[in-house]
Coordinates of C-alpha atoms in Angstrom, one line a residue:
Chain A
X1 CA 0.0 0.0 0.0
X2 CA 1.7 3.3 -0.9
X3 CA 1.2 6.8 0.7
X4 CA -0.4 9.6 -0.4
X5 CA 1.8 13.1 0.3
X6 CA 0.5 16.7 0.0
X7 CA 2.7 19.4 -1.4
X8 CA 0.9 23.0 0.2
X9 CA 2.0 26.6 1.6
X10 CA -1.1 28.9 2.0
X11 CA 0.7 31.7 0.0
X12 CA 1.1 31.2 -4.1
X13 CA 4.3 31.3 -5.9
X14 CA 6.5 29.9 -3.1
X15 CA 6.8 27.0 -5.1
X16 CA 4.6 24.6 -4.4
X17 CA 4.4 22.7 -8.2
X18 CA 8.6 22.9 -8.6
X19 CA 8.3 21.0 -5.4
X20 CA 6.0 18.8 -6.3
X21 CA 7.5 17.9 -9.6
X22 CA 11.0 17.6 -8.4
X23 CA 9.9 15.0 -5.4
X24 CA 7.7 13.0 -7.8
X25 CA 11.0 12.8 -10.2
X26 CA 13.1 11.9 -7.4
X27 CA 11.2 9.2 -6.2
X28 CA 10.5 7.6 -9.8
X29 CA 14.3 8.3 -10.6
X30 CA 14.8 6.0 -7.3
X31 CA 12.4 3.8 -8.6
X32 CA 9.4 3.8 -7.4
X33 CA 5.8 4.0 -9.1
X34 CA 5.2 7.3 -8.4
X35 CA 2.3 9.7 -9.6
X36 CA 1.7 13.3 -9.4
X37 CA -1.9 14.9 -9.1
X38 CA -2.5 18.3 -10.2
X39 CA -5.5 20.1 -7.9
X40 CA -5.1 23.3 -8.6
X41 CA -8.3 23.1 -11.0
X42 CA -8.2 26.0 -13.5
X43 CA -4.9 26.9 -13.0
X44 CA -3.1 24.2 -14.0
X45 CA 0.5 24.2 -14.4
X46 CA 2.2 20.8 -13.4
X47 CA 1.7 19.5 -16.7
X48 CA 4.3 22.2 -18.1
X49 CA 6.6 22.3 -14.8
X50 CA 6.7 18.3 -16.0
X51 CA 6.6 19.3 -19.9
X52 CA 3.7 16.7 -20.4
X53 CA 1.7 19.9 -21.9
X54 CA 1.0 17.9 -25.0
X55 CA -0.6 15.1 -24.1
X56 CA -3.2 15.5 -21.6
X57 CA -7.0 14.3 -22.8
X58 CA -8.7 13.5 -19.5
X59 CA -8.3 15.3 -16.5
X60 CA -9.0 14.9 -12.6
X61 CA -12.7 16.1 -13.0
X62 CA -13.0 13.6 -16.1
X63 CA -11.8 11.5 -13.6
X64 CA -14.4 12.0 -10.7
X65 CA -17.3 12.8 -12.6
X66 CA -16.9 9.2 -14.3
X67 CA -16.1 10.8 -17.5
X68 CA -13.5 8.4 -18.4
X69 CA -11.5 5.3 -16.4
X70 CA -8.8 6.3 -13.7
X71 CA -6.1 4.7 -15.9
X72 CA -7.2 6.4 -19.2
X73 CA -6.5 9.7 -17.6
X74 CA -2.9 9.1 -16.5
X75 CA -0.5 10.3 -18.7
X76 CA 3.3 8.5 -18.7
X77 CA 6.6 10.5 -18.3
X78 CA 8.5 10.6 -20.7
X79 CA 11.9 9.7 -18.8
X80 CA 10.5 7.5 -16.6
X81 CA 8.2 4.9 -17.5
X82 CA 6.8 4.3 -13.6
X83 CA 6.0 8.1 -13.5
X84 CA 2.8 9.5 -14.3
X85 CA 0.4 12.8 -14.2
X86 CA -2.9 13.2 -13.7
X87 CA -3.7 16.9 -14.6
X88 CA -6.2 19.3 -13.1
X89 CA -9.2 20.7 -15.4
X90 CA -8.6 24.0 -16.8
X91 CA -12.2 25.0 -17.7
X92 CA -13.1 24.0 -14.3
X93 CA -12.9 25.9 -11.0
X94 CA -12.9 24.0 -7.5
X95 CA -16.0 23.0 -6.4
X96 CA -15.5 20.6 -9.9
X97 CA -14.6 17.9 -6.9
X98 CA -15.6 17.5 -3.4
X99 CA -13.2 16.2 -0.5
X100 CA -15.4 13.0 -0.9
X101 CA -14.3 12.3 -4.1
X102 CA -10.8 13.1 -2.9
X103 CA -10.4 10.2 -0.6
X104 CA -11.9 7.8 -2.8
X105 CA -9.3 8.8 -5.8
X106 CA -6.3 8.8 -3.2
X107 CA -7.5 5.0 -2.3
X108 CA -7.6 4.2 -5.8
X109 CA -4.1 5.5 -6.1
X110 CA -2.2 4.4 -2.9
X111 CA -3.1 0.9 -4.2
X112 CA -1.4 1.3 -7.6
X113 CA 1.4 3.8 -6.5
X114 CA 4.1 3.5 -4.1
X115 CA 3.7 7.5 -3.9
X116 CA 1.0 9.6 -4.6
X117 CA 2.0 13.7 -4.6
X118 CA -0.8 16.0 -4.1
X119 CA -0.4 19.4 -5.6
X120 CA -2.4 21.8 -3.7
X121 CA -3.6 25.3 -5.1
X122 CA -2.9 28.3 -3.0
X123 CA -5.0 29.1 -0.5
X124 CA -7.6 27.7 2.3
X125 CA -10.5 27.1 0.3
X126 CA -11.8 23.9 -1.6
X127 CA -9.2 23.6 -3.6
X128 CA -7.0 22.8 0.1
X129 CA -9.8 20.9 1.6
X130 CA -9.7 19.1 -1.5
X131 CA -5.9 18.3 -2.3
X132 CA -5.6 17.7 1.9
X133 CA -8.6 15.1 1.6
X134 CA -6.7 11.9 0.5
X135 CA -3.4 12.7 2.2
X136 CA -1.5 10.7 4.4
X137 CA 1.3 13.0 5.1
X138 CA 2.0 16.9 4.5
X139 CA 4.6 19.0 2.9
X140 CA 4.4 22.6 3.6
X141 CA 6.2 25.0 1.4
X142 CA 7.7 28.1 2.4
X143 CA 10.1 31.1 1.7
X144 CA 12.2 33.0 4.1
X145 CA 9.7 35.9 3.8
X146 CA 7.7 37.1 6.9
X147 CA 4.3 36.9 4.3
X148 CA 5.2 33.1 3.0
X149 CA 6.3 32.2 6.8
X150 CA 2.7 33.8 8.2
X151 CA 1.0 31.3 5.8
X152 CA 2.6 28.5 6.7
X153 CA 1.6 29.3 10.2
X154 CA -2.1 29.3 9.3
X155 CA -1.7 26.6 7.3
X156 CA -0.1 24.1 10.1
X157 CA -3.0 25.1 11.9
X158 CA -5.4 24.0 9.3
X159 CA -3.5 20.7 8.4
X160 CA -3.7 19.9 12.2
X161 CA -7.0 20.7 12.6
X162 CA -7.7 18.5 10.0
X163 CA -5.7 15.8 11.7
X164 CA -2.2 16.0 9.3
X165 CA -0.3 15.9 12.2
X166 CA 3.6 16.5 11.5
X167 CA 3.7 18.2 8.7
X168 CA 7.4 18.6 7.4
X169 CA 8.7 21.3 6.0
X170 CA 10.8 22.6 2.9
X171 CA 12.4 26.2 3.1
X172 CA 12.7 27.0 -0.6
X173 CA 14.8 30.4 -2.6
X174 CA 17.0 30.8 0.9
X175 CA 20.0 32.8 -0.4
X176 CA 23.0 32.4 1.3
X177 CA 24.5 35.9 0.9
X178 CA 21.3 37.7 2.1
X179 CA 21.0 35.7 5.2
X180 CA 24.7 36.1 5.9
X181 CA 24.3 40.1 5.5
X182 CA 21.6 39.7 8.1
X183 CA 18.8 40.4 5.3
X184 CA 17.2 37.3 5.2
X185 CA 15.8 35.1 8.3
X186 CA 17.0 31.8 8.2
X187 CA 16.5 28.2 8.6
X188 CA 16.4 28.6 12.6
X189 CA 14.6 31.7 12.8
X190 CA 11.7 30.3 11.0
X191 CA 12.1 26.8 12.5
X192 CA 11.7 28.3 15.7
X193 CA 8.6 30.5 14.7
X194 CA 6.9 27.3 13.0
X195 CA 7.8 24.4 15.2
X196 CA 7.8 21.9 13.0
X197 CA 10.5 19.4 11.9
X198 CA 12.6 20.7 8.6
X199 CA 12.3 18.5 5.6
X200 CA 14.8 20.4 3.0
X201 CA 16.5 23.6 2.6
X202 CA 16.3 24.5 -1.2
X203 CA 18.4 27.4 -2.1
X204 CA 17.4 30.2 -4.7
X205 CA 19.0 29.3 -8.4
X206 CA 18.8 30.2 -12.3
X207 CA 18.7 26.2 -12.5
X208 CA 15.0 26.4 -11.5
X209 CA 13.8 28.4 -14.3
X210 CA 15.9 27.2 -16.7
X211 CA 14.6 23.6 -16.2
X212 CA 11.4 25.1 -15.8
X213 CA 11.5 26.7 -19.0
X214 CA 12.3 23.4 -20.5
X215 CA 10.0 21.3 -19.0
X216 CA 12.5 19.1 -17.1
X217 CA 12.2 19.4 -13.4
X218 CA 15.7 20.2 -11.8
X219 CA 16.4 16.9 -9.6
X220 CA 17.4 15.5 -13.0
X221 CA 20.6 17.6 -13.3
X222 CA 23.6 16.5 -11.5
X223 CA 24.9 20.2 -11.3
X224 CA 21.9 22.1 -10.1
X225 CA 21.7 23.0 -6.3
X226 CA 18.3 23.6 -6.3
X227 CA 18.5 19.6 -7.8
X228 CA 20.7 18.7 -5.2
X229 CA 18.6 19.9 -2.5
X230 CA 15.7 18.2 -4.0
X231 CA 17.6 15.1 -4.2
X232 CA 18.3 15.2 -0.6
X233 CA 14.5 15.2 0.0
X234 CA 13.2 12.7 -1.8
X235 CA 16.0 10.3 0.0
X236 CA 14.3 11.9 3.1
X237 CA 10.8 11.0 2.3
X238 CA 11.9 7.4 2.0
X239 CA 13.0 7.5 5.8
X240 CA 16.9 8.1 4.8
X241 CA 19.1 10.6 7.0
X242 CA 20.9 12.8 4.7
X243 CA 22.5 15.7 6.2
X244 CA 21.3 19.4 4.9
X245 CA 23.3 20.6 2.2
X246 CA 26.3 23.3 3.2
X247 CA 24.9 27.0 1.2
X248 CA 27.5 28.9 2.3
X249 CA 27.6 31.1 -0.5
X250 CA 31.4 32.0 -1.3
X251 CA 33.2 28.5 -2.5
X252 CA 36.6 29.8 -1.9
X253 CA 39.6 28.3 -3.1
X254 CA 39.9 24.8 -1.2
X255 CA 36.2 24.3 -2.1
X256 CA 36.5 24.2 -5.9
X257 CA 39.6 22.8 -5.7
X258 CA 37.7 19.8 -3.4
X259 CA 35.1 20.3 -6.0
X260 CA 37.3 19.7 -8.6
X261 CA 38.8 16.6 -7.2
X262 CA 35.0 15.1 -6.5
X263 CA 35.9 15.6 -3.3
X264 CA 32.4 16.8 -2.9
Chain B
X20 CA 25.6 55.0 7.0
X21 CA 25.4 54.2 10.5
X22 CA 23.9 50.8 9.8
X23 CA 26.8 49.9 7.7
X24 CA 29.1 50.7 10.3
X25 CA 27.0 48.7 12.9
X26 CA 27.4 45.9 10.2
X27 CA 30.6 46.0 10.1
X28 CA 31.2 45.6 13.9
X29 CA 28.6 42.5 13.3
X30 CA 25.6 44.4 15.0
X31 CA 22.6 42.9 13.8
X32 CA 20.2 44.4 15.8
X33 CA 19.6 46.9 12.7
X34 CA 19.6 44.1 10.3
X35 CA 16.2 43.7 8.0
X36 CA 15.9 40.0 9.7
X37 CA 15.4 40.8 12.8
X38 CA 12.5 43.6 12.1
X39 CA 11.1 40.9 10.0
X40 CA 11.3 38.4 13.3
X41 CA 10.1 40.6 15.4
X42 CA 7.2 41.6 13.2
X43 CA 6.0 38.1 12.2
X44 CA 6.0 37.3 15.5
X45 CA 3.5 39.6 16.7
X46 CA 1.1 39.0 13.4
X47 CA 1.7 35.5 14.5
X48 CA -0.1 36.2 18.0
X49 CA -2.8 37.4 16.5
X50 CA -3.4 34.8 14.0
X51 CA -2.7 32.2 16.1
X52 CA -5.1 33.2 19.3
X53 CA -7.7 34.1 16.5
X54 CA -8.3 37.3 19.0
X55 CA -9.0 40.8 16.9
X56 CA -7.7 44.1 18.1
X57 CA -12.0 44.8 18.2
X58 CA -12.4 42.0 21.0
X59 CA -9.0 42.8 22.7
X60 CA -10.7 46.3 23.1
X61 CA -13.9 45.0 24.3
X62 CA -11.8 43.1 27.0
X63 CA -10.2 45.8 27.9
X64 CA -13.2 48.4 28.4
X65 CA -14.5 45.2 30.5
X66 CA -11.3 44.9 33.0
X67 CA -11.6 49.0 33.4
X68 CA -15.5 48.4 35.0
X69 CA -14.3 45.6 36.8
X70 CA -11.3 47.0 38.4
X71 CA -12.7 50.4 39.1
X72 CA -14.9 48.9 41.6
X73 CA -11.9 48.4 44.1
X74 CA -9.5 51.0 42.8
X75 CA -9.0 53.9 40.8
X76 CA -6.6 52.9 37.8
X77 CA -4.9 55.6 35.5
X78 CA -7.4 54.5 32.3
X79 CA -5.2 56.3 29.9
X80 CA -2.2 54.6 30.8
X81 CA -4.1 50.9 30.7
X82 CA -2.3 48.8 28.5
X83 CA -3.4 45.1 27.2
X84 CA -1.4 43.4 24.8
X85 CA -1.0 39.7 23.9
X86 CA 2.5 37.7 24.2
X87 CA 3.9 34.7 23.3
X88 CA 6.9 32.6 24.6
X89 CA 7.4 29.7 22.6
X90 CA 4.2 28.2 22.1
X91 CA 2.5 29.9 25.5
X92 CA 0.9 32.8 24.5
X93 CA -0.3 34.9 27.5
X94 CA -2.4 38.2 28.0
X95 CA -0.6 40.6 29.6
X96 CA -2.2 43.7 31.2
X97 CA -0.3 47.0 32.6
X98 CA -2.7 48.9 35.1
X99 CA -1.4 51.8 36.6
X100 CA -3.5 52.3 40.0
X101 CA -3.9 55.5 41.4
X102 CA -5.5 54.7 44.5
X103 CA -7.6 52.4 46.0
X104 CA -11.3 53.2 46.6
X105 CA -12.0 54.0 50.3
X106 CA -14.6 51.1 51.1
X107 CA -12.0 48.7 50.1
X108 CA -8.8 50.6 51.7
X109 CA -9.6 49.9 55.3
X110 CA -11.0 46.4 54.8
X111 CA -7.8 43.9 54.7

């Protein structure tokens, strides 16, 4: 029986879908049967984070309105062939699905997939209670910013009023520099503001939008950090210790030489 | 100027993190007691009527705030007294 993760923050644009994309790669890359759900009915945007764009016919709504079969509506990476999408509704808004619907679609899922990664749409609305429905487990997404870090708040609150107790959580764009200057609170500060247990530290970098812009989610490249750091989470979410990635900003000279020997 | 100099010296109390601490930390109050700066008010003119009955309390001074230490959060109130009221002054 697999387990059925949701990716959420409360604020937009903190980079919930990147998220969700990179884990669902990770895990398939590691092997597993993994599949990615899209919730954010009518703004969709998992299928282009994943480049799968092209190929979508039947969506989640087709999917719980009986429009068409669970397995019609899945479509296969095209790296990995144990990775799959099932795509939100564009021409739909929300209240397309009920949380009802949810949990019977997660079931359906955890007994195919190893993982199932819900992607949740901003906000506390339907689209949350929906996405949260199904979920065994939570991810919460944040930014070192005091109005991403004020969501997250809320948002614990809400997952553990809804009994998603634990949820873990993933500090993403933390830039080194700023936070040495003093600009930019870091992974303790908000740690000790949320209280809840860090999943992954994901630092800011071009990588994301590059990949992004080609429609191949960043885990895949050995030289991203961004993929690094996402690398590091996915072996986290299997139960693995890794230790958190070292972001100190300036290499200096024994560092790229070390990096140049593979020494790291 | 100054806070580049205070930088320098690795002062951070000036630093942009630590307004941003302090300020999340107070929204956080808020939203986590779910207590609006209407009711907090409504409290407040409520203590007034019910401390005036056994003292005289400086009503301009009256302050009551919210704070939080670690995941306590407590009300605090600061009542100045001026004096107590004479039925209650004599009585022990």
């Amino acid at each position: 029986m697999g387990e059925v993760i949701v990716v959420t923050s409360g604020k937009g644009g903190v980079g919930k879908t990147t998220t969700s994309a990179n884990i669902g790669t990770g895990l398939a890359k590691e092997g597993f049967k993994v599949v990615l759900v899209d919730t954010d009915i009518g703004l969709r945007n998992l299928d282009v984070v994943m480049g799968l764009e092209n190929r979508i016919v039947y969506d989640l709504v087709d999917v719980t309105s009986g429009n068409c079969r669970l397995k019609q509506s899945l479509i296969r990476d095209k790296r990995f062939e144990n990775l799959f999408l099932l795509p939100a509704a564009q021409t739909k808004d929300k209240s397309a699905v009920n949380p009802d619907q949810m949990r019977v679609l997660c079931q359906e899922l955890r007994e195919e997939f190893d993982y199932t990664i819900v992607d949740c749409p901003a906000g506390i609305e339907q689209g949350f209670r929906n996405a949260i429905a199904g979920a065994d487990r939570a991810i919460v997404v944040t930014t070192p910013e005091i109005s991403a870090v004020r969501d997250a708040d809320r948002i614990i609150g809400l997952l553990e009023a809804s009994e998603l107790n634990n949820p873990k959580l993933i500090i993403n764009r933390i830039r080194p520099d700023m936070v040495k200057r003093g600009d930019m609170m870091d992974i303790t500060d908000i740690i000790d503001i949320l209280a809840v247990e860090l999943m992954g530290v994901v630092p800011d970098d071009e990588s994301i939008v590059i990949s992004t812009n080609k429609g191949e989610p960043a885990v895949m490249d050995q030289a991203s950090k961004a993929g690094e750091a996402y690398r590091r989470i996915t072996q986290r979410i299997r139960g693995e210790e890794v230790p958190f990635m070292d972001l100190d900003a300036p290499e200096g000279f024994l560092g790229r030489f070390k990096r140049l020997l593979g020494m790291r | 100027m100054l806070e580049f100099i205070s930088r320098i010296l690795g002062k951070e109390s000036t630093s942009s993190k630590n307004v941003a601490k302090e300020r999340l930390r107070l929204v956080l109050v808020h939203d986590r007691t779910s207590i609006s700066p209407y009711v907090l008010n409504r409290l407040k003119e409520d203590l007034i009527k019910v401390i005036s009955n056994y003292m005289e309390i400086d009503e301009s001074a009256l302050e009551v705030s919210l704070s939080q230490d670690d995941k306590e959060v407590a009300l605090v109130a600061n009542i100045p007294v001026l004096k107590m009221k004479k039925d209650y002054a004599n009585k022990v």
